[in-house]
CSV table of C-alpha atoms and ligand atoms in Angstrom, one decimal:
chain,number,residue,atom,x,y,z
A,785,MET,CA,11.2,-2.9,-1.3
A,786,ASN,CA,14.5,-1.8,-3.1
A,787,THR,CA,14.2,1.1,-5.9
A,788,ASN,CA,15.4,-1.1,-8.7
A,789,GLY,CA,12.5,-3.3,-8.3
A,790,GLN,CA,14.4,-6.4,-7.9
A,791,SER,CA,14.4,-8.8,-4.9
A,792,PRO,CA,17.9,-9.1,-3.5
A,793,ARG,CA,19.6,-12.2,-5.2
A,794,PRO,CA,21.3,-14.7,-3.0
A,795,ALA,CA,25.0,-14.9,-3.8
A,796,CYS,CA,24.7,-18.5,-6.0
A,797,PHE,CA,22.6,-16.5,-8.4
A,798,GLU,CA,24.6,-13.5,-8.8
A,799,HIS,CA,26.4,-14.4,-11.7
A,800,VAL,CA,23.2,-14.4,-13.6
A,801,ALA,CA,23.0,-11.7,-16.0
A,802,ASP,CA,19.7,-9.3,-15.3
A,803,GLU,CA,18.6,-9.9,-18.7
A,804,GLN,CA,18.4,-13.6,-18.6
A,805,TRP,CA,17.2,-13.4,-14.9
A,806,ASN,CA,14.2,-11.1,-16.0
A,807,ASP,CA,13.6,-13.9,-19.0
A,808,TRP,CA,10.6,-16.4,-18.0
A,809,ARG,CA,11.9,-18.7,-20.1
A,810,TRP,CA,15.5,-18.4,-18.7
A,811,GLN,CA,13.5,-19.0,-15.3
A,812,LEU,CA,11.8,-22.3,-16.6
A,813,LYS,CA,14.5,-23.5,-18.5
A,814,ASN,CA,16.9,-23.4,-15.2
A,815,ARG,CA,14.4,-24.8,-12.7
A,816,LEU,CA,16.1,-26.4,-9.6
A,817,SER,CA,15.1,-30.0,-9.8
A,818,ARG,CA,17.3,-32.1,-7.5
A,819,PRO,CA,18.8,-32.0,-3.8
A,820,GLU,CA,22.2,-30.8,-5.6
A,821,ASP,CA,20.3,-27.8,-7.3
A,822,LEU,CA,19.6,-26.2,-3.7
A,823,GLU,CA,23.4,-26.1,-3.1
A,824,GLY,CA,24.1,-22.5,-1.7
A,825,LEU,CA,20.7,-21.9,-0.5
A,826,VAL,CA,20.6,-24.6,2.0
A,827,GLU,CA,22.7,-27.2,3.7
A,828,LEU,CA,21.5,-30.6,3.4
A,829,ASP,CA,22.8,-33.9,5.0
A,830,GLU,CA,22.8,-36.9,3.0
A,831,GLN,CA,19.8,-38.4,4.5
A,832,THR,CA,17.8,-35.4,3.6
A,833,ARG,CA,19.1,-35.3,0.0
A,834,GLU,CA,17.8,-38.9,-0.1
A,835,GLU,CA,14.5,-37.9,1.3
A,836,ILE,CA,14.0,-35.3,-1.3
A,837,ARG,CA,15.1,-37.6,-4.2
A,838,ALA,CA,12.6,-40.2,-2.8
A,839,ALA,CA,9.5,-37.6,-2.5
A,840,SER,CA,10.3,-35.8,-5.9
A,841,GLU,CA,9.8,-39.7,-7.6
A,842,GLN,CA,6.4,-39.3,-6.5
A,843,PHE,CA,5.5,-36.0,-7.0
A,844,LEU,CA,8.5,-34.1,-9.4
A,845,MET,CA,10.4,-31.2,-8.0
A,846,GLY,CA,10.5,-27.8,-9.8
A,847,ILE,CA,11.6,-24.5,-9.0
A,848,THR,CA,11.9,-21.5,-10.5
A,849,PRO,CA,15.6,-19.7,-9.6
A,850,TYR,CA,13.4,-16.6,-9.0
A,851,TYR,CA,10.7,-18.3,-6.3
A,852,ALA,CA,13.9,-20.2,-4.9
A,853,SER,CA,15.9,-16.6,-4.4
A,854,LEU,CA,12.9,-16.2,-1.8
A,855,MET,CA,14.1,-18.5,0.5
A,856,GLN,CA,15.9,-17.4,3.7
A,857,GLU,CA,19.6,-19.3,2.9
A,858,GLY,CA,19.7,-21.9,5.6
A,859,ASP,CA,16.6,-22.1,6.7
A,860,LEU,CA,14.5,-25.6,6.4
A,861,THR,CA,11.1,-24.3,8.1
A,862,ASP,CA,11.2,-21.3,5.8
A,863,PRO,CA,8.0,-20.8,4.3
A,864,ILE,CA,8.9,-20.7,0.7
A,865,TYR,CA,11.3,-23.9,1.2
A,866,LEU,CA,8.3,-25.7,2.8
A,867,GLN,CA,6.3,-25.0,-0.1
A,868,ALA,CA,8.9,-25.7,-3.0
A,869,VAL,CA,11.3,-28.6,-1.8
A,870,PRO,CA,9.9,-32.2,-1.3
A,871,GLN,CA,10.3,-33.7,2.2
A,872,GLY,CA,10.4,-37.3,3.5
A,873,ILE,CA,7.4,-36.8,5.1
A,874,GLU,CA,5.4,-36.4,1.9
A,875,LEU,CA,6.0,-40.4,1.5
A,876,ALA,CA,4.0,-41.0,5.0
A,877,ARG,CA,0.3,-42.1,4.4
A,878,ALA,CA,-2.7,-41.1,6.5
A,879,ASP,CA,-5.9,-43.1,6.6
A,880,ASP,CA,-7.8,-40.0,5.1
A,881,GLU,CA,-5.5,-39.1,2.4
A,882,LEU,CA,-7.0,-39.6,-1.6
A,883,GLU,CA,-5.1,-39.7,-4.4
A,884,ASP,CA,-8.0,-37.4,-6.0
A,885,PRO,CA,-9.6,-35.9,-2.6
A,886,LEU,CA,-12.0,-33.9,-4.7
A,887,ALA,CA,-13.2,-36.3,-6.8
A,888,GLU,CA,-12.7,-34.1,-9.9
A,889,ASP,CA,-11.9,-36.9,-12.1
A,890,THR,CA,-15.7,-38.4,-11.4
A,891,TYR,CA,-17.5,-35.4,-12.2
A,892,MET,CA,-15.6,-35.5,-15.8
A,893,PRO,CA,-18.4,-35.3,-18.6
A,894,THR,CA,-15.4,-35.3,-20.6
A,895,GLU,CA,-11.9,-35.6,-20.5
A,896,GLY,CA,-10.3,-32.4,-18.8
A,897,LEU,CA,-13.4,-31.0,-17.8
A,898,THR,CA,-14.9,-31.2,-14.0
A,899,HIS,CA,-18.7,-29.9,-14.0
A,900,ARG,CA,-19.7,-30.3,-10.8
A,901,TYR,CA,-21.6,-26.7,-9.8
A,902,PRO,CA,-24.8,-25.8,-12.0
A,903,ASP,CA,-23.5,-22.9,-13.9
A,904,ARG,CA,-19.4,-23.2,-13.9
A,905,ALA,CA,-17.0,-25.8,-15.0
A,906,LEU,CA,-13.7,-26.1,-14.6
A,907,LEU,CA,-10.9,-27.1,-17.6
A,908,TYR,CA,-7.4,-28.4,-17.3
A,909,THR,CA,-5.2,-27.1,-20.0
A,910,SER,CA,-1.4,-27.9,-19.1
A,911,HIS,CA,0.2,-30.4,-16.8
A,912,ASN,CA,3.0,-28.0,-16.4
A,913,CYS,CA,3.6,-25.4,-13.5
A,914,PRO,CA,6.8,-23.4,-12.8
A,915,VAL,CA,7.0,-24.2,-9.5
A,916,TYR,CA,5.8,-27.5,-8.2
A,917,CYS,CA,4.0,-26.7,-5.1
A,918,ARG,CA,4.2,-29.7,-2.2
A,919,HIS,CA,0.7,-28.8,-1.2
A,920,CYS,CA,-0.8,-29.4,-4.9
A,921,ASN,CA,-4.0,-31.0,-4.5
A,922,ARG,CA,-3.6,-32.1,-8.4
A,923,ARG,CA,-0.5,-33.8,-7.8
A,924,ARG,CA,-1.6,-36.8,-9.1
A,925,LYS,CA,-1.6,-35.1,-12.6
A,926,VAL,CA,0.7,-31.9,-12.3
A,927,GLY,CA,4.1,-32.5,-13.6
A,928,ASP,CA,2.8,-35.8,-15.5
A,929,PRO,CA,3.2,-35.0,-19.6
A,930,ALA,CA,0.7,-38.3,-19.9
A,931,SER,CA,-1.9,-36.3,-18.2
A,932,ALA,CA,-1.7,-33.3,-20.6
A,933,LEU,CA,-4.8,-32.6,-22.9
A,934,GLY,CA,-4.3,-33.6,-26.4
A,935,ARG,CA,-5.7,-31.2,-29.1
A,936,ALA,CA,-8.5,-33.6,-29.8
A,937,ALA,CA,-9.4,-34.0,-26.2
A,938,LEU,CA,-9.2,-30.1,-25.5
A,939,ASP,CA,-11.6,-29.9,-28.7
A,940,LYS,CA,-13.9,-31.9,-27.1
A,941,ALA,CA,-14.2,-30.3,-23.5
A,942,VAL,CA,-14.6,-26.8,-25.6
A,943,ASP,CA,-17.2,-28.6,-27.4
A,944,TYR,CA,-18.9,-29.9,-24.3
A,945,VAL,CA,-18.8,-26.3,-22.9
A,946,ARG,CA,-20.1,-24.9,-26.5
A,947,GLN,CA,-23.3,-27.6,-26.1
A,948,THR,CA,-24.1,-26.7,-22.4
A,949,PRO,CA,-25.6,-23.3,-22.0
A,950,ALA,CA,-25.8,-23.6,-18.4
A,951,ILE,CA,-22.1,-22.6,-18.2
A,952,ARG,CA,-21.8,-19.3,-17.9
A,953,ASP,CA,-18.4,-19.1,-16.1
A,954,LEU,CA,-15.5,-21.3,-16.9
A,955,LEU,CA,-11.9,-21.8,-14.7
A,956,VAL,CA,-9.4,-22.5,-17.1
A,957,SER,CA,-6.7,-24.1,-14.7
A,958,GLY,CA,-4.3,-27.0,-14.9
A,959,GLY,CA,-1.4,-27.4,-14.2
A,960,ASP,CA,-1.3,-23.6,-15.1
A,961,PRO,CA,-3.0,-22.4,-18.4
A,962,LEU,CA,0.0,-19.7,-18.5
A,963,SER,CA,2.3,-22.6,-19.0
A,964,LEU,CA,0.9,-22.4,-22.5
A,965,SER,CA,2.3,-20.4,-25.2
A,966,ASP,CA,0.9,-16.5,-25.8
A,967,LYS,CA,-0.1,-18.2,-29.1
A,968,LYS,CA,-1.7,-21.1,-27.6
A,969,LEU,CA,-3.6,-19.6,-25.0
A,970,ASP,CA,-5.0,-16.7,-27.4
A,971,ILE,CA,-6.5,-19.7,-29.7
A,972,LEU,CA,-8.0,-21.3,-26.7
A,973,LEU,CA,-9.4,-18.0,-25.6
A,974,THR,CA,-10.7,-16.6,-28.9
A,975,GLU,CA,-12.4,-20.5,-29.3
A,976,LEU,CA,-13.9,-19.8,-25.8
A,977,ARG,CA,-14.9,-16.2,-26.7
A,978,GLY,CA,-16.9,-17.7,-29.4
A,979,ILE,CA,-19.3,-19.2,-27.3
A,980,LYS,CA,-22.1,-16.8,-26.4
A,981,HIS,CA,-23.2,-18.2,-23.3
A,982,LEU,CA,-19.7,-18.3,-21.9
A,983,GLU,CA,-20.2,-14.9,-19.5
A,984,ILE,CA,-16.6,-14.9,-17.8
A,985,ILE,CA,-13.3,-16.7,-18.0
A,986,ARG,CA,-11.1,-17.3,-15.1
A,987,LEU,CA,-7.6,-18.2,-15.4
A,988,ALA,CA,-6.5,-19.9,-12.4
A,989,THR,CA,-2.6,-19.4,-12.2
A,990,ARG,CA,0.3,-19.1,-9.8
A,991,ASN,CA,2.4,-17.5,-12.3
A,992,PRO,CA,2.3,-14.0,-10.8
A,993,VAL,CA,4.0,-15.5,-7.9
A,994,THR,CA,5.9,-18.1,-9.0
A,995,LEU,CA,7.1,-16.7,-12.1
A,996,PRO,CA,6.2,-13.3,-12.4
A,997,GLN,CA,8.3,-12.5,-15.4
A,998,ARG,CA,5.6,-14.4,-17.2
A,999,ILE,CA,3.6,-11.6,-16.9
A,1000,THR,CA,4.4,-9.8,-19.8
A,1001,PRO,CA,3.3,-6.6,-21.7
A,1002,GLU,CA,2.6,-9.5,-24.9
A,1003,LEU,CA,0.5,-11.6,-22.5
A,1004,ILE,CA,-1.5,-8.3,-21.2
A,1005,GLU,CA,-2.4,-7.7,-25.2
A,1006,VAL,CA,-3.4,-11.3,-25.7
A,1007,LEU,CA,-5.5,-11.3,-22.8
A,1008,LYS,CA,-7.1,-7.6,-23.3
A,1009,LYS,CA,-8.5,-8.9,-26.5
A,1010,HIS,CA,-10.8,-11.4,-24.5
A,1011,HIS,CA,-12.2,-9.7,-21.7
A,1012,PRO,CA,-14.2,-10.1,-19.1
A,1013,ILE,CA,-10.8,-12.3,-17.7
A,1014,TYR,CA,-10.8,-12.8,-14.1
A,1015,ILE,CA,-7.4,-13.9,-12.9
A,1016,SER,CA,-7.2,-16.4,-9.8
A,1017,THR,CA,-3.7,-16.3,-8.2
A,1018,HIS,CA,-2.3,-17.8,-5.1
A,1019,PHE,CA,-0.2,-16.0,-2.8
A,1020,ASN,CA,-0.1,-17.9,0.5
A,1021,HIS,CA,3.0,-15.5,2.4
A,1022,LEU,CA,4.1,-12.1,2.7
A,1023,ARG,CA,7.3,-13.1,1.3
A,1024,GLU,CA,6.1,-14.1,-1.7
A,1025,CYS,CA,5.1,-10.1,-2.0
A,1026,THR,CA,7.6,-8.6,-3.7
A,1027,PRO,CA,8.7,-6.0,-6.4
A,1028,GLU,CA,8.5,-8.3,-9.2
A,1029,THR,CA,5.3,-9.5,-8.3
A,1030,GLU,CA,3.7,-6.2,-7.7
A,1031,LEU,CA,4.7,-5.3,-11.3
A,1032,ALA,CA,2.9,-8.5,-12.4
A,1033,LEU,CA,-0.4,-7.7,-10.7
A,1034,ASN,CA,-0.1,-4.1,-11.8
A,1035,ARG,CA,0.3,-5.3,-15.4
A,1036,LEU,CA,-2.7,-7.4,-15.1
A,1037,ALA,CA,-4.8,-4.9,-13.4
A,1038,ASP,CA,-4.2,-2.1,-15.8
A,1039,GLY,CA,-4.4,-4.6,-18.6
A,1040,GLY,CA,-8.1,-4.7,-17.3
A,1041,CYS,CA,-8.2,-8.3,-15.6
A,1042,VAL,CA,-10.2,-8.8,-12.3
A,1043,ILE,CA,-7.5,-10.4,-10.0
A,1044,SER,CA,-8.4,-12.5,-6.9
A,1045,ASN,CA,-6.3,-14.5,-4.8
A,1046,GLN,CA,-7.0,-18.2,-3.1
A,1047,MET,CA,-4.7,-19.1,-0.2
A,1048,VAL,CA,-4.3,-22.6,1.1
A,1049,LEU,CA,-4.1,-22.9,4.5
A,1050,LEU,CA,-1.0,-24.8,5.4
A,1051,LYS,CA,0.7,-25.3,8.9
A,1052,GLY,CA,3.9,-23.7,9.5
A,1053,VAL,CA,3.8,-21.8,6.3
A,1054,ASN,CA,0.9,-19.3,6.8
A,1055,ASP,CA,-1.5,-20.4,9.9
A,1056,ASP,CA,-0.3,-17.1,11.1
A,1057,PRO,CA,-3.3,-14.2,11.4
A,1058,ALA,CA,-1.0,-11.4,11.9
A,1059,MET,CA,0.8,-12.4,8.7
A,1060,VAL,CA,-2.2,-13.0,6.4
A,1061,LYS,CA,-3.7,-9.9,7.4
A,1062,GLU,CA,-0.5,-7.9,6.4
A,1063,MET,CA,-0.6,-10.1,3.1
A,1064,ASN,CA,-4.2,-9.3,2.2
A,1065,ARG,CA,-3.7,-5.5,2.8
A,1066,TRP,CA,-0.7,-5.9,0.6
A,1067,LEU,CA,-2.5,-7.5,-2.1
A,1068,LEU,CA,-5.6,-5.4,-1.7
A,1069,ALA,CA,-3.5,-2.2,-2.2
A,1070,ARG,CA,-2.2,-4.0,-5.5
A,1071,ARG,CA,-5.9,-4.5,-6.8
A,1072,CYS,CA,-5.7,-8.3,-5.8
A,1073,ARG,CA,-8.9,-9.4,-3.8
A,1074,PRO,CA,-8.5,-11.9,-1.0
A,1075,TYR,CA,-11.2,-14.3,-2.5
A,1076,TYR,CA,-10.8,-17.9,-0.7
A,1077,ILE,CA,-8.7,-19.4,2.1
A,1078,PHE,CA,-8.7,-23.2,1.3
A,1079,GLN,CA,-8.7,-25.5,4.6
A,1080,CYS,CA,-6.1,-27.8,3.1
A,1081,ASP,CA,-7.3,-31.0,1.1
A,1082,SER,CA,-6.5,-34.7,2.4
A,1083,VAL,CA,-4.3,-35.2,-0.6
A,1084,GLU,CA,-1.7,-38.1,-0.9
A,1085,GLY,CA,1.4,-37.0,0.8
A,1086,VAL,CA,0.1,-33.4,2.2
A,1087,SER,CA,-1.0,-34.3,5.7
A,1088,HIS,CA,1.7,-32.7,7.3
A,1089,PHE,CA,0.6,-29.2,6.2
A,1090,LYS,CA,-2.9,-30.0,7.7
A,1091,THR,CA,-4.2,-27.3,10.3
A,1092,PRO,CA,-7.2,-27.6,12.7
A,1093,VAL,CA,-10.0,-25.9,11.5
A,1094,ARG,CA,-10.0,-23.6,14.4
A,1095,SER,CA,-6.8,-21.9,12.9
A,1096,GLY,CA,-8.6,-21.1,10.0
A,1097,LEU,CA,-11.4,-19.6,11.9
A,1098,LYS,CA,-9.0,-17.6,14.1
A,1099,ILE,CA,-7.6,-16.0,10.9
A,1100,ILE,CA,-10.9,-14.7,10.2
A,1101,GLU,CA,-11.8,-13.4,13.5
A,1102,GLU,CA,-8.4,-11.6,13.3
A,1103,LEU,CA,-9.3,-9.9,9.9
A,1104,ARG,CA,-13.3,-9.3,10.3
A,1105,GLY,CA,-13.9,-6.1,11.5
A,1106,TRP,CA,-10.0,-5.2,11.9
A,1107,THR,CA,-9.4,-4.5,8.5
A,1108,SER,CA,-10.9,-3.6,5.2
A,1109,GLY,CA,-13.8,-5.8,4.5
A,1110,LEU,CA,-12.4,-6.3,1.0
A,1111,ALA,CA,-9.3,-8.2,2.4
A,1112,VAL,CA,-11.6,-10.4,4.1
A,1113,PRO,CA,-11.8,-13.8,2.1
A,1114,HIS,CA,-14.2,-16.4,2.4
A,1115,TYR,CA,-12.8,-19.7,4.9
A,1116,VAL,CA,-13.9,-23.0,3.0
A,1117,VAL,CA,-13.5,-26.5,3.2
A,1118,ASP,CA,-13.7,-28.1,-0.1
A,1119,LEU,CA,-15.4,-31.5,0.7
A,1120,PRO,CA,-13.8,-34.8,0.1
A,1121,GLU,CA,-15.6,-36.8,-2.9
A,1122,GLY,CA,-17.1,-33.9,-4.2
A,1123,GLY,CA,-18.8,-32.5,-2.0
A,1124,GLY,CA,-18.2,-28.9,-3.1
A,1125,LYS,CA,-16.9,-26.1,-0.9
A,1126,VAL,CA,-18.8,-25.1,2.1
A,1127,PRO,CA,-17.9,-21.9,3.9
A,1128,LEU,CA,-16.9,-21.7,7.6
A,1129,LEU,CA,-17.4,-18.6,10.1
A,1130,PRO,CA,-16.5,-17.9,13.8
A,1131,GLU,CA,-19.7,-17.9,15.6
A,1132,TYR,CA,-21.2,-13.9,15.9
A,1133,LEU,CA,-24.7,-15.2,17.3
A,1134,VAL,CA,-24.5,-16.2,20.6
A,1135,SER,CA,-28.0,-16.6,21.6
A,1136,GLN,CA,-31.7,-16.2,20.4
A,1137,ASN,CA,-34.4,-15.6,22.8
A,1138,GLY,CA,-37.9,-15.5,21.2
A,1139,GLN,CA,-37.1,-13.0,18.6
A,1140,THR,CA,-34.0,-11.5,20.6
A,1141,LEU,CA,-30.8,-12.3,19.4
A,1142,THR,CA,-27.8,-11.8,21.0
A,1143,PHE,CA,-24.1,-11.1,19.2
A,1144,LYS,CA,-20.6,-10.6,19.9
A,1145,ASN,CA,-19.1,-8.3,17.8
A,1146,TYR,CA,-15.7,-8.5,16.2
A,1147,ALA,CA,-14.4,-7.1,19.5
A,1148,GLY,CA,-16.2,-8.7,21.5
A,1149,GLU,CA,-18.4,-6.7,23.0
A,1150,VAL,CA,-22.0,-8.1,23.2
A,1151,TYR,CA,-25.1,-6.3,21.4
A,1152,ARG,CA,-29.2,-7.4,21.0
A,1153,TYR,CA,-31.2,-7.3,18.3
A,1154,VAL,CA,-34.8,-7.8,17.7
A,1155,GLU,CA,-35.9,-9.8,14.4
A,1156,GLY,CA,-38.8,-9.1,12.7
A,1157,ASP,CA,-41.7,-11.6,12.8
A,1158,GLU,CA,-42.5,-14.3,10.2
A,1159,PRO,CA,-44.9,-13.3,7.5
A,1160,LYS,CA,-48.7,-14.0,8.4
A,1161,ALA,CA,-50.4,-16.4,6.2
A,1162,SER,CA,-53.4,-14.1,5.9
A,1163,ILE,CA,-51.0,-11.0,4.3
A,1164,LYS,CA,-51.5,-11.6,0.6
A,1165,LEU,CA,-49.3,-9.7,-1.2
A,1166,VAL,CA,-50.7,-7.6,-4.2
A,1167,ASN,CA,-50.9,-9.4,-7.4
A,1168,SER,CA,-50.4,-12.9,-5.7
B,1418,PLP,C1,-14.0,-24.3,-7.0
B,1418,PLP,C2,-14.7,-25.0,-8.0
B,1418,PLP,C3,-15.6,-24.1,-9.0
B,1418,PLP,C4,-15.8,-22.3,-8.8
B,1418,PLP,O1,-16.3,-21.9,-7.7
B,1418,PLP,P1,-16.5,-20.7,-7.2
B,1418,PLP,O2,-17.0,-20.9,-5.7
B,1418,PLP,O3,-17.8,-19.8,-7.9
B,1418,PLP,O4,-15.2,-19.9,-7.2
B,1418,PLP,C5,-16.2,-24.5,-10.0
B,1418,PLP,N1,-15.8,-25.9,-10.1
B,1418,PLP,C6,-15.1,-26.5,-9.7
B,1418,PLP,C7,-14.9,-28.2,-9.9
B,1418,PLP,C8,-14.5,-26.3,-8.3
B,1418,PLP,O5,-14.0,-27.1,-7.6
B,1419,SF4,S1,0.4,-23.6,-9.2
B,1419,SF4,FE1,-1.2,-24.9,-8.7
B,1419,SF4,S2,-1.5,-26.5,-10.0
B,1419,SF4,FE2,0.6,-26.1,-10.2
B,1419,SF4,S3,1.4,-27.2,-8.3
B,1419,SF4,FE3,0.8,-25.1,-7.8
B,1419,SF4,S4,-1.0,-25.8,-6.6
B,1419,SF4,FE4,-0.3,-27.3,-8.0
């Protein structure tokens, strides 16, 4: 980490003045959106350019210059490149792939709101994200202005939350809710805070990773008015852990937000236990708690990123016991067709013989433990 709080910039961005580079509006306006824009970062042959063009017709290409500057120059297997630059392989279709893998649109009582679990719901705000992640499981909507919620639909969705006392936790997602202006976000949060039964609001945003400049002191002032605000962000690789993201996390935490991370497990990007361990420690030391590792969903155009479940279990195995429990996330599969999230754990219970259980601990050593009896029918609790 260098001392001036800035990641080193590749030569093709050296001409940009710091004032512009640090301005999130400049970053958004100057997003890379065509294969030609990658010139100076990677060398592409004509066929690769054609593939990028074809894939970005299915799902837009959009990369902030900041995020692009994290790419290793010339490396087509770079984890930042793979997450952000479209690939021809996205056009291949596998049998299990679905457009809406989690059936989010089926569980919509009103446009833009998914209510699947008893006490929490998911609200879609903007269709926009600073970077269009190639693994996005909402690629059917994200980037498509026609999928953005109009004012009337948003009012209806907020009304649904107001009239549904069971909802005590609302995830505000998208796209990315920080694509809204501070003013619009303030208005939305004020409305939501007017709902008595809503205890917590979560903002699901990748801005701290892909556009950390968006986390301004002015934004923090808005968020502070509406606590408790939880931030779910989405770091996938240690290379995303920069002085800029550190500043963004610091501002959010100092502003009283509780921050957690949701990583998506991606083949060739982060199926690497040692890297994940280091990343999670880095995040934890910056008050961002690793919360979920998601098995890659069966989304159209994303199967090249899918790993075996074994890879996810291996990561958990190499975290649990070896580093702070606070840095060990839940590894989950979000089941197709709206089955919801189910957690997966490596097997620590080796066998059971009567009341004697045999365990293997994190280091592979074997231990026995004798469990208690079942409650006897004849034992009555006082007052029952
Ligand atoms: C993931 C998700 C939630 C939140 O789940 P938690 O386990 O509480 O983080 C809520 N609604 C939907 C539709 C989800 O996919
Ligand atoms: S930030 Fe999230 S919603 Fe936006 S493209 Fe990436 S994964 Fe999809």
